[in-house]
Amino acid sequence: MRPFAYHQPHQIPDAAKLLTSIEDSKLVAGGMTLIPTLKQRLANPPALVDLSKLGNLKGIADDGVTVTIGAMTPHAVVAASKLVQQKIPGLAALASMIGDPAVRSRGTIGGSVANNDPAADYPAGVLGLGATIVTTTREIAADKFFLGLFETALEPGEIITAIRFPVPLKAGYAKFKAPASRYALVGVFVAKFADGVRVAVTGAGPGVFRVPQMEAALSGNFDPSAIAAIKIDTDGLTSDIHAEADYRAHLVTVMAKRAVDAALN
Amino acid sequence: MGNVIGIGAAPKRKEDQRFLTGRGNYVSDIKRPGMAAGVFVRSPHGHALLRGIDKSAALASSGVIAVLTGDDVKADGLGSLPCGWGISDAQGVPMKEPPFPMLAQGKVRFVGDMVAFVVAETPEQANAAAELLAIDYEVLPSVVGVLEAVRPGAPQLFDDVPNNICCDWELGDKAAVETAFRKAAHVAKLSLVNNRLIGNPMEPRAAIAEYEPGTDRFTLWTTSQFPHVVRFLMGALVLNIPQHKLRVVAPDVGGGFGVKQFHYGEEAVITWAAKRVKRPVKWVASRSEGYISDRHGRDHVTEAELALDETGKFLAFRVNTLANMGGYLSTFGPNIPTNLYGPLLGGVYTTPAIYCNVKVVFTNTVPVDAYRGAGRPEATFVLERIVDVAASEMGIDRVEIRRRNMIPKEAYPYQTPVLVQYDSGDPMGCLDGALVAANVNNFGIRKAASASKGKFRGLGYSTYVEACGLAPSRFAGRLGARGGLYESATVRVHPTGQVTVMIGTHNHGQGHETTFAQIVSDKLGVAFENVDIVFGDTDRVQFGMGTYGSRSLVVGGAALSKATDKVIAKGKKIAAHLLEAAEVDIQFESGKFSVAGTDRAKTFEEIAGAAYVPHDYPLEILEPGLEEQAYYDPVNFTYPGGCHIAEVEVDPETGTVTLVNYTAVDDVGTVINPMIVEGQLHGGIVQGVGQALFESAVYDEGSGQLLSGSLMDYCMPRADHLPMMKVATHSTLCTHTPMGVKGCGEVGTIGSPAAVINAVVDALSHLGVTHVDMPATPNRIWRLLQNASLPVAAE
Ligand SMILES: Cc1cc2nc3c(=O)[nH]c(=O)nc-3n(C[C@H](O)[C@H](O)[C@H](O)COP(=O)(O)OP(=O)(O)OC[C@H]3O[C@@H](n4cnc5c(N)ncnc54)[C@H](O)[C@@H]3O)c2cc1C
C-alpha cells in the first residue's frame, strides 16, 4: 500500500467537494473491493474520502410502491431486513448470497453498484428490478447506468446516495457460484411486474445485461417451462479458466429457470 | 502430579493451548533490533533473457539500503541451489542438472523467478524501490505443458538440455511386461492428466536473517519443515558458511504440506544479504507471491495399459509418464515422479510384471516438487483408475476384480516387481470394513432416490497402499539420495524427573508435541504434562532430517523410542546399585524400578535425582546425569494403505459434483492418538478431494502466466464442500518399526482422488463416460455430458 490522505467528511456536499478538488481521490465505502486493490498497489489514489460518517446514507425505507436502500447499507442488513424480505424477497436472498459473513457486514450496496464488477450480484438485482440509482446530482435509471466492464454512468465527483427499487409482484434470484471466488459465474434475477417481466444476467459477460427473449416468454407465462428451450447466444459471453462461453450460456437458461422457480416459491 | 497418558489415548493437543489463544510464535511475529525489510523482485515473464538491470533509481529511492542481483551473487562466488537427489536413466546416465542460481543470471525461466532483492528501512519503501528497478528483458516464448515441451521446435529452457528432458527414467522389467501383454486376454488403456496443485499452507513463507560480527555467526529464522537440512544445504553448498557458524530456526510454522520442505533461494539470499547490509533483514511473502514461488505439486501426463487374463487377473502393467519439473530442479524435484511413483504402481495387487517410464521435463513454470503424498497419489490414481476401466470393459464388478488381484494377508511380507517389499498389510480386511461402513449394500436405494430428483449418483473405490516413513538411507542412496534419511532424538530427564525431548522432526500442525509426549509418558511412566518436545532449532536439537513423507512418527518416533529405552537401561543400572540388586533382576514398569519378586523399588524421579546428585551412585561404572540420544535409520519403508469409498451426486443440469458420503478404512499400524490420526485422515482426504474436484494450477501456454494465481481463481476445498466423513482404522502392525507404527500423514491424500473420480465416472457411466480428468469441475462435467448426449459417430 502506498501512502494516501484520509478524509472523513460529515456532510455530503463536503464529500463531493473533496472528491472533485483532489484529483484522482477515491470514495471508500465498505472497502471490500477498494482496499485489496490498494494493498496490491493496483490503485494509487492520493486521498480517500470515507463515506461512513455521512448522515442518511444508511437504512431502508418503503413508501408502498418502492423500497429505497441507502448507499451505505451493508449487504448483511439488506439480507436480514424484514421489510426487504417481505416486499422483495428475491433481493434479500441476493444479498444473503454475496461473499461471506465478513464481506456482507462491510460491503455496501452503493459500493457494489458503483464498482459494477461483471460478476457482482447487485447489478443483476438493480437491473432486473428496473431500479433507480439516486446520486448527489440526479437520478439514473438502471437501464442507463451499467455501461460495461467496471463502467457506469457516474460522473467524476458524483456519489450514489441510494437505490430505489419498485416493488414487483414476484421476483427471484438464482446464482451459480464461481468455484473459487464465489462471485456469480452466472446469476439471473427475474422480476414480474404488472406490465411485464424483466430478466437480468450477471457473471456471464463483461457486464450485466437483460434477455428480451426470456422477458417476452415469461410475460406470457411466468413459469420455468416458458424459457426452458431458450438458448442464449454465446457471442460476447466470457470464456475463462472457470467456464467457457457456451457453458455460461447454458447456465443462463438453467439459472433463469431456477430464478423463476424461486420467485414462485 | 498429572497423569500418565499413553499410547492409544486421545488427550487434547498440547500445542493447541498456544495456537488457539493466539500465542504461537511464527516467523512473521519475530522482530529483531534494527531489522530492515526485504522484498524480492520477480520475473513477470515465463521466459526471457535478462539483458541488464539498472539499479540507480531504486538505490536513490527513500530508505533503500541495498539492491542485490544475480551479478552480485556471481561476484561473491556463491553456489547454485542444490538438488538433493540425482536420478539416472536406464543406461546409468545422470540426469541433466542445470544450475539454479538464487537470483537469476542471464535468463529467467518462470513467472516468479527471482531477479533482485531490495532491502530498505520499511516494506513500503522496499516495494516502492522495487518498482523503480529498470530491468531489461528480452521476452522469449514460454512452454508450460509437458507434451508441448518435448515436441521438436519447443522453446528450450537450457542450452544443454535437449528437448527439455532432464531424465528419461525407467523402472521394471520391460521385456517381461511385453511378453505378458502378448498373452493377455484383455488390455485396458487409459490416458490421463494428474493436475498441477499449489499447496497453499495457511501461513505464507517468511524468513529473517541476522549476522553477528562478534561471533561470526548467522541465524536464519525460516518457515521450514527441516531446519537442519536447510543449514546443511545452504551453509555447506550455497553460501559456504561453516555449520557451527549457522543457526537455523523454524519456529511455529503454519502448515507445510511439503511446500516448506525445500531449501528456497529466498533463504540463501536473505542470509547473504544480512551480512552485506550488517542488519537483520526480514521478508514475508504475500499470498500472491506464494502462488508464483512456492513449489507446486503433481503435473503428470500419463498413458497406462493393464494386461489381464480372461478371469480378470492382472498380468502386467505399463505406464508412460511425462512429469513436469518446472523451470529448475528443486530440492527433491526429480525424486518425486520417479522413485516415489514407479515403486507404488504395484498397489495392493499381485501384478507380476510392471514397467514404468518417466520423462522428467523442464518447463517455464514454478519448480515442481513434493506436495502431500508426493508421487504416491499420482501412482494410486493411475492404478486405481485403470482397474475400474478394466473392470467395466470386461464386465467384472469393480470390487470383485480388486479381490481377485489383491495380495492376501497371509502373503506378507510381499515382494513387488518394482523394488519395494511390503512388510505387512490386510487390504482385503480394509475393503471388507469399508464396504460395511459405507453401506454399499443399500447404494441402489440411494441411487434411485437421486434419480428421482434428476441426479446421477455414483460410488467409487480406491484400495491402495503407499510407501512412507522416508526412508532407509542405504536404499535411498541406491536410488540417488544425496543425504541420509534417519532421524534423531534426545531424551533429557531433569533432576526432578520431568523430561525434555529434542527431536529432529518438525511440528507444523500435525500434533507431534502431543503424540511424542504420549510415547514418553507411556514408556517412562511420567506424567504427560511433564514432557515437553523441542524441535525446529539447530542450536537446541542435535540433528534431524525434518518432517515430510509421513516420517515423523515412523522414523522420529522410533528414534525417540530408542532413546527412551536407553534411559530405562541406564536407570536400571542406577536402580541396581541403589537397591543392591543385580541389574538383570531390575524391572521397570509404570514408572517404577523394582527388584523382581520383591517390593523393593525406586520411582523414576528418585532415579533421576540420584543421577544428578550422585552421592550414592555407581560412579565407577556410570556417568552422572540422565540424558540419552538415539539415531534411527529405518530398515524399510512403511506401507500404510486402506480402502476409500466415495459417493457423489452429479447434477446433470449444471455439471456440479457433490460429494455426499465418504468412508475410509485405513491401516496405519499402531495408533498412538486416535483423535490426531482421525484429524490427519480428515485433512488428507480433504486435500485429495480438493485435487479431484476443485484445485488446478493453470498456466497460459506461450506467455507462461499463471492464470490461477490467487484464491479468487484457485479453488481450495471448503467445509461446505464436504460431508461428514466416516473414518476408521483396520491396522496390521508394521513388523520393523519399534512401535508397529506406519504413519498416517499422507494416506488421506493418496487414497482419495481415485475414489472420488471413480465415483464420478460411475455416476456417468450409463452415458458412456469412461474417464474424467481432475478436477471434475462443473464446466468439465457439463462438457462431457454434452459430448455424451451427441449422437455417437462411428468409432
Ligand atoms: C472475499 C470477497 C468476496 C466477495 N464476494 C462477492 C460476491 O459473491 N458477490 C458480489 O457481488 N460481491 C462480492 N464481493 C464484493 C463486495 O460485495 C463488495 O462489498 C462490493 O463489491 C463493494 O462494496 P464496498 O462497500 O466494499 O465498496 P468499496 O470497496 O469501498 O468501493 C468500491 C468502489 O466503489 C466506489 N464507491 C463506493 N461507494 C460509492 C458511492 N456511494 N458512490 C459512488 N462510488 C462509490 C469506490 O470509490 C470504489 O471505487 C466480495 C468481496 C470480497 C472481498
Short mmCIF file of C-alpha atoms in Angstrom, two decimals, chain B residues 39-43 50 68-82 98-110 112-117 205 218 233-235 237-241 263-276 293 295 328-329:
data_model
loop_
_atom_site.label_atom_id
_atom_site.label_comp_id
_atom_site.label_asym_id
_atom_site.label_seq_id
_atom_site.Cartn_x
_atom_site.Cartn_y
_atom_site.Cartn_z
CA VAL B 39 11.32 -7.71 -0.99
CA PHE B 40 12.05 -9.92 -3.94
CA VAL B 41 11.65 -8.63 -7.45
CA ARG B 42 10.35 -11.47 -9.55
CA SER B 43 10.15 -12.08 -13.24
CA LEU B 50 17.88 -10.82 -18.73
CA LEU B 68 21.17 -7.16 -4.94
CA THR B 69 21.04 -9.04 -8.23
CA GLY B 70 22.40 -12.15 -9.89
CA ASP B 71 25.58 -10.27 -10.78
CA ASP B 72 26.29 -9.71 -7.10
CA VAL B 73 25.71 -13.40 -6.42
CA LYS B 74 28.15 -14.26 -9.17
CA ALA B 75 30.72 -11.75 -7.94
CA ASP B 76 30.59 -13.31 -4.48
CA GLY B 77 31.12 -16.76 -5.98
CA LEU B 78 28.09 -18.30 -4.33
CA GLY B 79 26.79 -21.75 -5.19
CA SER B 80 23.70 -22.89 -7.01
CA LEU B 81 20.64 -24.14 -5.12
CA PRO B 82 21.35 -27.85 -4.74
CA PRO B 98 21.48 -27.17 -14.80
CA PRO B 99 22.41 -24.58 -12.19
CA PHE B 100 19.63 -22.95 -10.18
CA PRO B 101 21.04 -19.55 -9.22
CA MET B 102 19.46 -17.95 -6.19
CA LEU B 103 18.98 -14.75 -8.19
CA ALA B 104 18.54 -15.18 -11.94
CA GLN B 105 21.62 -14.88 -14.13
CA GLY B 106 21.21 -14.11 -17.80
CA LYS B 107 17.79 -15.69 -18.11
CA VAL B 108 14.52 -16.07 -16.24
CA ARG B 109 12.64 -19.33 -16.56
CA PHE B 110 9.28 -18.89 -14.86
CA GLY B 112 8.18 -15.63 -10.17
CA ASP B 113 11.85 -16.44 -10.85
CA MET B 114 13.83 -14.13 -8.56
CA VAL B 115 15.67 -11.30 -10.23
CA ALA B 116 16.61 -8.93 -7.42
CA PHE B 117 16.37 -8.38 -3.69
CA ARG B 205 6.63 -18.39 3.66
CA PHE B 218 24.46 -16.31 11.25
CA LEU B 233 22.27 -27.32 2.01
CA MET B 234 22.54 -23.56 2.39
CA GLY B 235 25.59 -23.41 4.62
CA LEU B 237 26.60 -25.93 -0.60
CA VAL B 238 25.40 -22.40 -1.33
CA LEU B 239 26.85 -19.78 0.99
CA ASN B 240 29.97 -21.53 2.31
CA ILE B 241 29.10 -20.88 5.94
CA HIS B 263 15.72 -25.14 0.52
CA TYR B 264 14.50 -21.99 -1.18
CA GLY B 265 16.60 -19.31 -2.80
CA GLU B 266 14.92 -16.72 -0.60
CA GLU B 267 16.60 -18.27 2.45
CA ALA B 268 20.03 -18.05 0.90
CA VAL B 269 19.57 -14.53 -0.46
CA ILE B 270 18.33 -13.11 2.82
CA THR B 271 21.12 -14.75 4.85
CA TRP B 272 23.74 -13.46 2.44
CA ALA B 273 22.11 -10.02 2.42
CA ALA B 274 22.03 -9.77 6.23
CA LYS B 275 25.81 -9.86 6.38
CA ARG B 276 26.23 -7.47 3.47
CA SER B 293 7.15 -19.11 -5.87
CA ARG B 295 6.94 -25.18 -5.21
CA TYR B 328 14.68 -25.72 -12.32
CA LEU B 329 15.32 -28.74 -10.13
#
